[in-house]
Short mmCIF file of C-alpha atoms and ligand atoms in Angstrom, two decimals:
data_model
loop_
_atom_site.label_atom_id
_atom_site.label_comp_id
_atom_site.label_asym_id
_atom_site.label_seq_id
_atom_site.Cartn_x
_atom_site.Cartn_y
_atom_site.Cartn_z
CA MET A 1 -0.07 -0.02 -0.07
CA SER A 2 1.44 3.41 -0.83
CA ALA A 3 0.71 6.78 0.92
CA SER A 4 -2.68 7.17 -0.61
CA ASN A 5 -5.48 4.58 -1.07
CA THR A 6 -7.18 3.42 -4.15
CA ARG A 7 -9.49 6.42 -4.10
CA ASN A 8 -6.41 8.61 -4.12
CA GLN A 9 -7.15 9.97 -0.67
CA PRO A 10 -3.91 10.79 1.37
CA LEU A 11 -3.87 8.27 4.28
CA GLY A 12 -3.42 9.28 7.99
CA PHE A 13 -0.29 8.68 10.03
CA ALA A 14 -1.57 5.59 11.76
CA THR A 15 -2.76 3.96 8.51
CA ARG A 16 0.75 4.53 6.90
CA ALA A 17 2.60 3.27 10.09
CA ILE A 18 0.43 -0.03 9.98
CA HIS A 19 0.28 -0.56 6.15
CA HIS A 20 2.58 1.35 4.02
CA GLY A 21 4.70 -0.58 1.54
CA TYR A 22 3.45 -4.06 2.24
CA ASP A 23 0.59 -6.09 0.73
CA PRO A 24 -0.11 -9.41 2.52
CA LEU A 25 -1.47 -10.88 -0.70
CA ASP A 26 2.22 -10.64 -2.01
CA TYR A 27 3.24 -13.23 0.75
CA HIS A 28 0.64 -15.91 0.89
CA GLY A 29 -1.70 -13.62 2.86
CA SER A 30 0.80 -13.39 5.72
CA LEU A 31 -0.44 -10.37 7.87
CA ASN A 32 3.10 -9.33 8.81
CA PRO A 33 5.96 -9.03 6.42
CA PRO A 34 8.30 -11.96 6.16
CA VAL A 35 11.52 -11.71 8.17
CA PHE A 36 14.53 -12.70 5.87
CA PHE A 37 17.13 -14.26 8.17
CA SER A 38 19.75 -14.28 5.40
CA SER A 39 23.12 -12.82 5.24
CA THR A 40 23.63 -13.22 1.63
CA PHE A 41 21.35 -13.44 -1.50
CA ALA A 42 21.87 -15.67 -4.41
CA PHE A 43 22.38 -14.59 -7.92
CA GLY A 44 20.84 -16.11 -11.06
CA SER A 45 24.12 -15.86 -12.95
CA SER A 46 27.58 -14.52 -12.30
CA ASP A 47 26.45 -11.63 -14.91
CA GLU A 48 23.57 -10.89 -12.75
CA GLY A 49 25.78 -10.80 -9.53
CA SER A 50 28.22 -8.50 -11.05
CA ALA A 51 25.56 -6.26 -12.40
CA ARG A 52 23.99 -5.98 -8.91
CA PHE A 53 27.37 -5.07 -7.56
CA ALA A 54 27.92 -2.37 -10.24
CA GLY A 55 24.34 -0.90 -9.38
CA GLU A 56 23.25 -1.74 -12.95
CA ALA A 57 20.60 -4.39 -11.76
CA GLN A 58 18.07 -4.12 -8.98
CA GLY A 59 18.39 -6.82 -6.22
CA TYR A 60 19.85 -7.64 -2.88
CA VAL A 61 23.43 -8.64 -2.39
CA TYR A 62 24.47 -8.96 1.15
CA HIS A 63 22.58 -8.00 4.45
CA ARG A 64 25.07 -5.39 5.50
CA VAL A 65 23.76 -3.34 2.50
CA GLY A 66 20.10 -4.23 2.41
CA ASN A 67 17.59 -7.02 3.09
CA PRO A 68 13.89 -7.19 1.83
CA GLY A 69 12.35 -7.30 5.36
CA VAL A 70 14.44 -4.18 6.52
CA SER A 71 13.41 -2.55 3.27
CA VAL A 72 9.75 -2.58 4.38
CA LEU A 73 10.68 -0.76 7.53
CA GLU A 74 12.91 1.70 5.71
CA ASN A 75 10.19 2.65 3.17
CA ARG A 76 7.67 3.12 6.06
CA LEU A 77 9.86 5.30 8.03
CA ALA A 78 10.58 7.41 5.02
CA VAL A 79 6.99 8.07 4.28
CA LEU A 80 6.28 8.77 7.98
CA GLU A 81 9.11 11.45 8.01
CA GLY A 82 8.21 12.74 4.60
CA GLY A 83 11.61 11.76 3.21
CA GLU A 84 12.57 10.16 -0.13
CA ALA A 85 14.51 7.26 1.41
CA ALA A 86 15.55 5.89 4.82
CA LEU A 87 18.20 3.60 6.16
CA VAL A 88 17.89 1.62 9.33
CA THR A 89 20.99 0.89 11.57
CA SER A 90 22.11 -1.18 14.37
CA SER A 91 21.78 1.72 16.98
CA GLY A 92 21.12 5.51 17.08
CA MET A 93 24.92 5.96 17.47
CA GLY A 94 25.27 3.74 14.38
CA ALA A 95 23.09 6.11 12.49
CA ILE A 96 25.09 9.14 13.71
CA THR A 97 28.44 7.80 13.03
CA ALA A 98 27.66 6.22 9.55
CA THR A 99 26.28 9.79 8.62
CA PHE A 100 29.14 11.75 10.06
CA TRP A 101 31.78 9.69 8.54
CA THR A 102 30.15 9.77 5.08
CA LEU A 103 29.70 13.55 5.08
CA LEU A 104 32.87 14.62 6.90
CA GLY A 105 36.52 14.48 5.99
CA ALA A 106 39.79 15.97 7.56
CA GLY A 107 39.57 19.79 7.82
CA ASP A 108 35.84 19.88 7.59
CA GLU A 109 33.77 21.45 10.50
CA ILE A 110 30.62 20.41 12.20
CA LEU A 111 28.49 22.96 14.22
CA ALA A 112 26.34 21.37 16.86
CA ASP A 113 23.87 22.62 19.35
CA LYS A 114 25.48 22.83 22.84
CA THR A 115 22.96 20.54 24.34
CA LEU A 116 23.29 16.91 22.98
CA TYR A 117 22.93 13.23 24.23
CA GLY A 118 26.06 12.41 26.09
CA CYS A 119 27.59 9.89 23.68
CA THR A 120 26.85 12.25 20.57
CA PHE A 121 28.61 15.11 22.59
CA SER A 122 31.43 12.73 23.35
CA LEU A 123 32.02 11.77 19.76
CA LEU A 124 32.53 15.41 18.82
CA GLN A 125 34.32 16.51 21.94
CA HIS A 126 36.57 13.65 22.40
CA HIS A 127 37.08 11.65 19.18
CA ALA A 128 36.21 13.80 16.08
CA GLN A 129 39.64 15.46 16.34
CA LYS A 130 41.38 12.12 15.88
CA PHE A 131 40.08 12.15 12.36
CA GLY A 132 40.94 15.82 11.75
CA ILE A 133 37.37 17.02 12.04
CA LYS A 134 36.72 20.28 13.77
CA HIS A 135 33.64 20.94 15.88
CA ARG A 136 32.09 23.93 17.59
CA PHE A 137 29.12 23.96 19.99
CA ILE A 138 26.71 26.85 19.45
CA ASP A 139 23.74 27.97 21.36
CA MET A 140 21.27 27.36 18.58
CA SER A 141 18.32 28.56 20.49
CA LYS A 142 19.98 31.90 19.26
CA PRO A 143 20.06 31.42 15.60
CA SER A 144 22.13 34.62 15.11
CA GLU A 145 25.10 32.68 16.89
CA LEU A 146 24.85 29.91 14.06
CA GLU A 147 24.61 32.74 11.35
CA ALA A 148 27.83 34.26 12.81
CA ALA A 149 29.72 30.92 13.07
CA ILE A 150 28.70 29.15 9.71
CA SER A 151 31.47 29.13 7.08
CA PRO A 152 32.15 27.49 3.77
CA ARG A 153 34.28 24.87 5.98
CA THR A 154 30.94 23.82 7.83
CA LYS A 155 29.71 20.64 6.27
CA ILE A 156 27.16 19.66 8.97
CA VAL A 157 24.91 21.56 11.33
CA PHE A 158 23.46 19.37 13.95
CA CYS A 159 20.67 19.63 16.77
CA GLU A 160 18.27 17.75 18.99
CA THR A 161 14.92 19.33 19.79
CA PRO A 162 13.74 19.02 22.51
CA ALA A 163 17.29 18.55 23.56
CA ASN A 164 18.41 15.58 25.67
CA PRO A 165 18.39 16.14 28.68
CA ASN A 166 17.26 19.64 29.39
CA MET A 167 14.33 19.96 26.86
CA ARG A 168 15.85 23.17 25.19
CA ILE A 169 13.87 23.85 21.98
CA ILE A 170 15.46 24.90 18.66
CA ASP A 171 13.70 26.87 15.96
CA LEU A 172 13.99 24.43 13.24
CA ALA A 173 12.64 26.92 10.34
CA ALA A 174 15.21 29.50 11.52
CA ILE A 175 18.08 27.09 11.40
CA GLY A 176 16.75 25.55 8.25
CA ASP A 177 16.87 29.11 6.66
CA ILE A 178 20.47 29.69 7.58
CA CYS A 179 21.65 26.28 6.30
CA ARG A 180 19.86 26.81 2.97
CA LYS A 181 22.11 29.82 2.29
CA SER A 182 25.25 27.57 2.84
CA ASP A 183 26.32 24.18 1.64
CA ALA A 184 25.93 22.70 5.13
CA VAL A 185 23.77 19.62 5.55
CA PHE A 186 21.17 20.31 8.33
CA ILE A 187 20.68 17.25 10.55
CA VAL A 188 18.06 16.91 13.27
CA ASP A 189 18.08 14.15 15.87
CA ASN A 190 14.20 13.60 16.16
CA THR A 191 14.32 10.63 18.75
CA TYR A 192 12.45 12.66 21.30
CA CYS A 193 9.55 13.32 19.02
CA THR A 194 9.21 10.51 16.34
CA PRO A 195 7.62 11.70 13.02
CA TYR A 196 4.32 11.63 14.67
CA LEU A 197 5.07 14.64 16.64
CA GLN A 198 7.59 16.53 14.49
CA ARG A 199 8.75 16.21 10.97
CA PRO A 200 12.02 18.23 10.66
CA LEU A 201 12.32 17.84 6.86
CA GLU A 202 9.20 20.10 6.57
CA PHE A 203 11.11 22.88 8.35
CA GLY A 204 14.27 22.68 6.12
CA ALA A 205 16.33 19.86 7.60
CA ASP A 206 18.24 17.71 5.04
CA LEU A 207 18.48 14.55 7.09
CA VAL A 208 16.52 13.25 10.23
CA ILE A 209 18.17 10.96 12.63
CA HIS A 210 16.59 8.44 15.25
CA SER A 211 17.49 6.31 17.89
CA ALA A 212 14.83 3.75 16.96
CA THR A 213 15.70 2.07 20.29
CA LYS A 214 13.50 4.45 21.86
CA TYR A 215 9.83 5.41 20.88
CA LEU A 216 10.02 3.87 17.43
CA GLY A 217 10.69 0.40 18.81
CA GLY A 218 8.75 1.35 21.95
CA HIS A 219 9.32 -1.69 24.11
CA GLY A 220 12.74 -1.63 25.48
CA ASP A 221 13.70 -4.74 23.81
CA LEU A 222 16.01 -3.77 20.88
CA LEU A 223 18.74 -1.40 19.80
CA ALA A 224 18.46 0.41 16.37
CA GLY A 225 18.75 3.64 14.66
CA ALA A 226 17.64 5.34 11.34
CA VAL A 227 18.62 8.15 8.86
CA VAL A 228 15.83 9.69 6.51
CA GLY A 229 16.34 12.13 3.71
CA SER A 230 16.86 12.40 -0.01
CA GLN A 231 17.49 9.21 -2.00
CA GLU A 232 20.93 10.52 -2.97
CA MET A 233 22.10 11.13 0.63
CA VAL A 234 20.72 8.12 1.98
CA ASP A 235 22.30 5.97 -0.80
CA ARG A 236 25.68 7.62 -0.03
CA ILE A 237 25.43 6.83 3.74
CA ARG A 238 24.31 3.19 2.92
CA PHE A 239 27.15 2.65 0.45
CA GLU A 240 29.82 4.45 2.31
CA GLY A 241 28.84 4.95 6.02
CA ILE A 242 27.24 1.58 6.65
CA LYS A 243 28.68 -0.77 3.82
CA GLU A 244 32.44 0.39 4.22
CA LEU A 245 32.91 2.77 7.30
CA THR A 246 30.95 1.29 10.18
CA GLY A 247 29.05 -1.90 9.22
CA ALA A 248 26.14 -0.73 11.55
CA MET A 249 23.39 -2.48 9.82
CA VAL A 250 20.32 -3.50 11.74
CA SER A 251 19.38 -7.07 12.42
CA SER A 252 16.31 -8.55 10.57
CA PHE A 253 14.67 -9.42 13.83
CA ASP A 254 15.14 -6.04 15.35
CA ALA A 255 13.74 -4.42 12.14
CA PHE A 256 10.76 -6.83 12.54
CA LEU A 257 10.35 -5.71 16.12
CA ILE A 258 10.27 -2.00 15.02
CA LEU A 259 7.66 -2.69 12.40
CA ARG A 260 5.57 -4.26 15.12
CA GLY A 261 6.31 -1.10 17.40
CA LEU A 262 5.21 1.19 14.59
CA LYS A 263 1.61 -0.33 14.54
CA THR A 264 0.96 1.33 17.89
CA LEU A 265 3.32 4.40 17.63
CA GLN A 266 0.35 6.93 17.22
CA LEU A 267 -1.47 5.38 20.21
CA ARG A 268 1.61 5.38 22.46
CA MET A 269 2.66 8.69 21.59
CA ASP A 270 -0.71 10.22 22.26
CA ARG A 271 -0.67 8.56 25.73
CA HIS A 272 3.05 9.46 26.59
CA SER A 273 2.09 13.12 25.76
CA GLN A 274 -1.16 13.11 27.60
CA SER A 275 0.46 11.71 30.76
CA ALA A 276 3.51 13.98 30.54
CA GLN A 277 1.48 17.07 30.26
CA LYS A 278 -0.60 16.12 33.39
CA LEU A 279 2.61 15.16 35.31
CA ALA A 280 4.38 18.36 34.36
CA VAL A 281 1.44 20.45 35.75
CA ASP A 282 1.39 18.28 38.89
CA LEU A 283 5.06 18.60 39.36
CA GLU A 284 5.06 22.42 38.91
CA GLY A 285 2.75 22.69 41.76
CA HIS A 286 4.84 20.57 44.28
CA GLY A 287 6.82 22.32 47.01
CA ALA A 288 9.94 20.24 46.57
CA VAL A 289 10.30 21.08 42.83
CA ASP A 290 12.31 24.10 41.76
CA GLU A 291 11.71 24.04 38.04
CA VAL A 292 9.97 21.73 35.51
CA PHE A 293 11.30 21.62 31.99
CA TYR A 294 8.35 20.64 29.55
CA PRO A 295 7.45 22.58 26.43
CA GLY A 296 3.75 21.73 26.90
CA LEU A 297 3.75 23.93 30.22
CA ALA A 298 2.05 27.43 29.37
CA SER A 299 4.90 28.84 31.70
CA SER A 300 7.62 27.41 29.49
CA PRO A 301 9.55 30.11 27.53
CA ASP A 302 9.60 27.61 24.58
CA HIS A 303 5.93 26.91 24.67
CA GLU A 304 4.97 28.82 21.61
CA LEU A 305 7.86 27.93 19.41
CA ALA A 306 7.33 24.21 20.42
CA ALA A 307 3.76 24.60 19.36
CA ARG A 308 4.71 25.69 15.90
CA GLN A 309 6.75 22.79 15.07
CA MET A 310 5.60 19.81 17.51
CA ASP A 311 2.03 18.48 17.12
CA GLN A 312 2.14 17.43 20.88
CA PHE A 313 4.81 17.97 23.39
CA GLY A 314 5.99 14.33 23.94
CA GLY A 315 6.74 12.09 26.80
CA MET A 316 9.99 13.51 28.09
CA ILE A 317 10.26 15.83 31.29
CA ALA A 318 13.24 17.24 33.25
CA LEU A 319 13.18 18.73 36.51
CA GLU A 320 15.16 20.50 38.96
CA LEU A 321 14.57 19.81 42.78
CA LYS A 322 14.92 22.44 45.41
CA GLY A 323 17.31 20.03 47.26
CA GLY A 324 19.62 19.67 44.27
CA LEU A 325 21.51 16.43 43.57
CA GLU A 326 21.07 14.79 46.96
CA ALA A 327 17.28 15.46 46.79
CA GLY A 328 17.23 14.01 43.32
CA ARG A 329 19.00 10.73 44.48
CA ALA A 330 16.45 10.40 47.37
CA PHE A 331 13.53 10.97 45.10
CA MET A 332 14.72 8.24 42.67
CA ASP A 333 15.29 5.74 45.46
CA ALA A 334 11.94 6.48 46.98
CA LEU A 335 10.07 5.61 43.80
CA ASP A 336 8.20 2.31 43.51
CA ILE A 337 6.49 1.70 40.25
CA VAL A 338 8.77 3.96 38.24
CA THR A 339 11.99 2.24 37.19
CA SER A 340 15.45 3.70 37.64
CA ALA A 341 17.16 3.29 34.39
CA VAL A 342 18.59 5.09 31.25
CA SER A 343 16.90 5.03 27.86
CA LEU A 344 13.45 6.36 27.14
CA GLY A 345 10.36 5.90 25.09
CA ASP A 346 9.36 2.57 26.67
CA ALA A 347 5.84 1.49 28.13
CA GLU A 348 7.62 1.64 31.74
CA THR A 349 8.16 5.11 33.23
CA LEU A 350 12.08 5.45 33.52
CA VAL A 351 13.87 7.97 35.60
CA GLN A 352 17.52 8.77 35.55
CA HIS A 353 20.09 11.37 36.56
CA PRO A 354 21.94 12.71 33.52
CA ALA A 355 25.09 14.12 35.19
CA SER A 356 25.99 10.61 36.61
CA MET A 357 24.45 8.63 33.85
CA THR A 358 23.61 9.45 30.26
CA HIS A 359 25.65 12.74 30.32
CA VAL A 360 28.57 11.74 32.43
CA THR A 361 30.70 12.25 29.30
CA TYR A 362 30.45 16.01 30.02
CA ALA A 363 32.79 17.37 32.64
CA PRO A 364 31.14 19.01 35.51
CA GLU A 365 32.01 22.57 34.23
CA GLU A 366 30.92 21.61 30.62
CA ARG A 367 27.46 20.46 32.07
CA ILE A 368 26.97 24.05 33.39
CA LYS A 369 28.25 25.67 30.10
CA HIS A 370 26.01 23.26 27.98
CA GLY A 371 22.87 24.29 29.79
CA PHE A 372 22.13 21.61 32.68
CA THR A 373 22.98 21.13 36.28
CA ASP A 374 24.11 18.28 38.28
CA GLY A 375 20.70 18.32 40.05
CA LEU A 376 18.61 17.76 36.96
CA ILE A 377 16.52 14.65 36.97
CA ARG A 378 14.92 13.13 33.64
CA ILE A 379 11.71 11.29 33.47
CA SER A 380 10.63 9.26 30.45
CA VAL A 381 6.87 9.04 31.12
CA GLY A 382 5.51 5.63 30.23
CA LEU A 383 2.07 4.26 29.47
CA GLU A 384 1.01 3.12 32.98
CA ASP A 385 -2.28 4.46 34.42
CA TYR A 386 -1.75 8.21 35.10
CA GLU A 387 -3.13 7.88 38.56
CA ASP A 388 -0.62 5.26 39.54
CA LEU A 389 2.25 7.20 38.18
CA ARG A 390 1.13 10.25 39.98
CA THR A 391 0.66 8.57 43.38
CA ASP A 392 4.26 7.06 42.96
CA ILE A 393 5.95 10.23 41.85
CA ILE A 394 4.21 12.84 44.01
CA GLY A 395 4.49 10.23 47.00
CA ALA A 396 8.21 10.10 46.41
CA LEU A 397 8.54 13.93 46.44
CA ASP A 398 6.45 14.21 49.48
CA THR A 399 9.17 12.15 51.42
CA LEU A 400 11.61 15.04 50.60
CA ALA A 401 9.75 17.65 52.54
C1 4LM B 501 19.43 7.99 26.76
N1 4LM B 501 19.94 7.90 24.40
O1 4LM B 501 19.25 9.18 26.73
P1 4LM B 501 21.35 4.38 20.69
N2 4LM B 501 20.12 10.25 20.04
C2 4LM B 501 19.44 10.64 21.16
C3 4LM B 501 19.53 9.69 22.26
O2 4LM B 501 18.78 10.05 23.33
C4 4LM B 501 20.20 8.49 22.24
C5 4LM B 501 20.97 8.39 20.98
C6 4LM B 501 20.84 9.11 19.89
C7 4LM B 501 20.02 7.20 25.60
C8 4LM B 501 20.53 6.07 25.77
C9 4LM B 501 21.11 5.37 27.11
C10 4LM B 501 18.51 11.88 21.21
C11 4LM B 501 20.46 7.66 23.22
C12 4LM B 501 21.73 6.93 20.77
O3 4LM B 501 21.31 4.22 22.12
O4 4LM B 501 22.75 4.10 20.09
O5 4LM B 501 20.26 3.58 19.98
O6 4LM B 501 20.94 5.98 20.48
O7 4LM B 501 19.02 7.42 27.76
#
């Protein structure tokens, strides 16, 4: 099934997430696409094999480059993000490294927003220089800072919005406008939103990256990533970044699990967003809480901007407790239903302490410079009954008084 039905009506998000690119009647009526557990693919003749390698004939060659079951997922993700093509990788970091190593060479520069997931930050801050790649962190919530910094040497402009962990919002259209006037490829990590809540390509991004480990998979049972964009750019990343530079191809089984996760993506994101909105309001009113970072709050300075580019405000909340780090630790230890763990986007509500966990790659002074404190607590609001979550979380906060 394509992006429209037989009556040429454009299909809704959930319908595309469930059906796009697969017709059960093509495979014996099997409701779910087959999973091809095959590392290699036979050629009908030696001529056919060499033609496939030369890109002169269609067809699969080797799983590291492509697999028919994975292609169903790739085509579906491309349509959901509004891109021409997608590539699914073995992790979010696999998607990021395959993209960077394809697009960057010695002497090139990447400009990244100052707040990034800890391992993306570390890749730039601690490792990129080994390959002669220069980086600068910019406060992209002030687009004029990017405008002043961008130069012909800039090959990539990279950001997350909302940013992990402090929920800063970046104006995608403003950054897209600046990148359009240069040769830089504008890349947005859309992990926190999924295409259901935000489609950066509509705002001028060239590539979208995901950790599919999170909401796209949705069940905390796999590791995967994705890159979505133009056919030309995705092909380059597949044939250079995956095939020859990283080998970070997703497994067939994990691709199948993501296809299963996508069937409920809309339902899950609706519920994550509704519960997070309620929790943010309840947290804001609690005496032990100093500040709540959630763009859905009317009091958030980012509320209007977020409403322009996000369809709902998502399931991630950050908060600062009045008692700082010690209060944060006591809060996490007092929780009962809520699980203390990194990662996000699962059915279970997860709580973690970025400074000692996901963002421990930042030095203490870097954390302040990059916009978050050692006291920040991050909550990935899950799918449990809201009243149970509220009782657990507010109850744990009450023990701090
Ligand atoms: C975490 N995050 O925050 P893989 N991009 C973003 C992320 O949050 C992550 C990745 C990429 C967390 C993992 C422990 C915005 C990861 C990297 O973990 O390589 O699939 O994604 O808790």
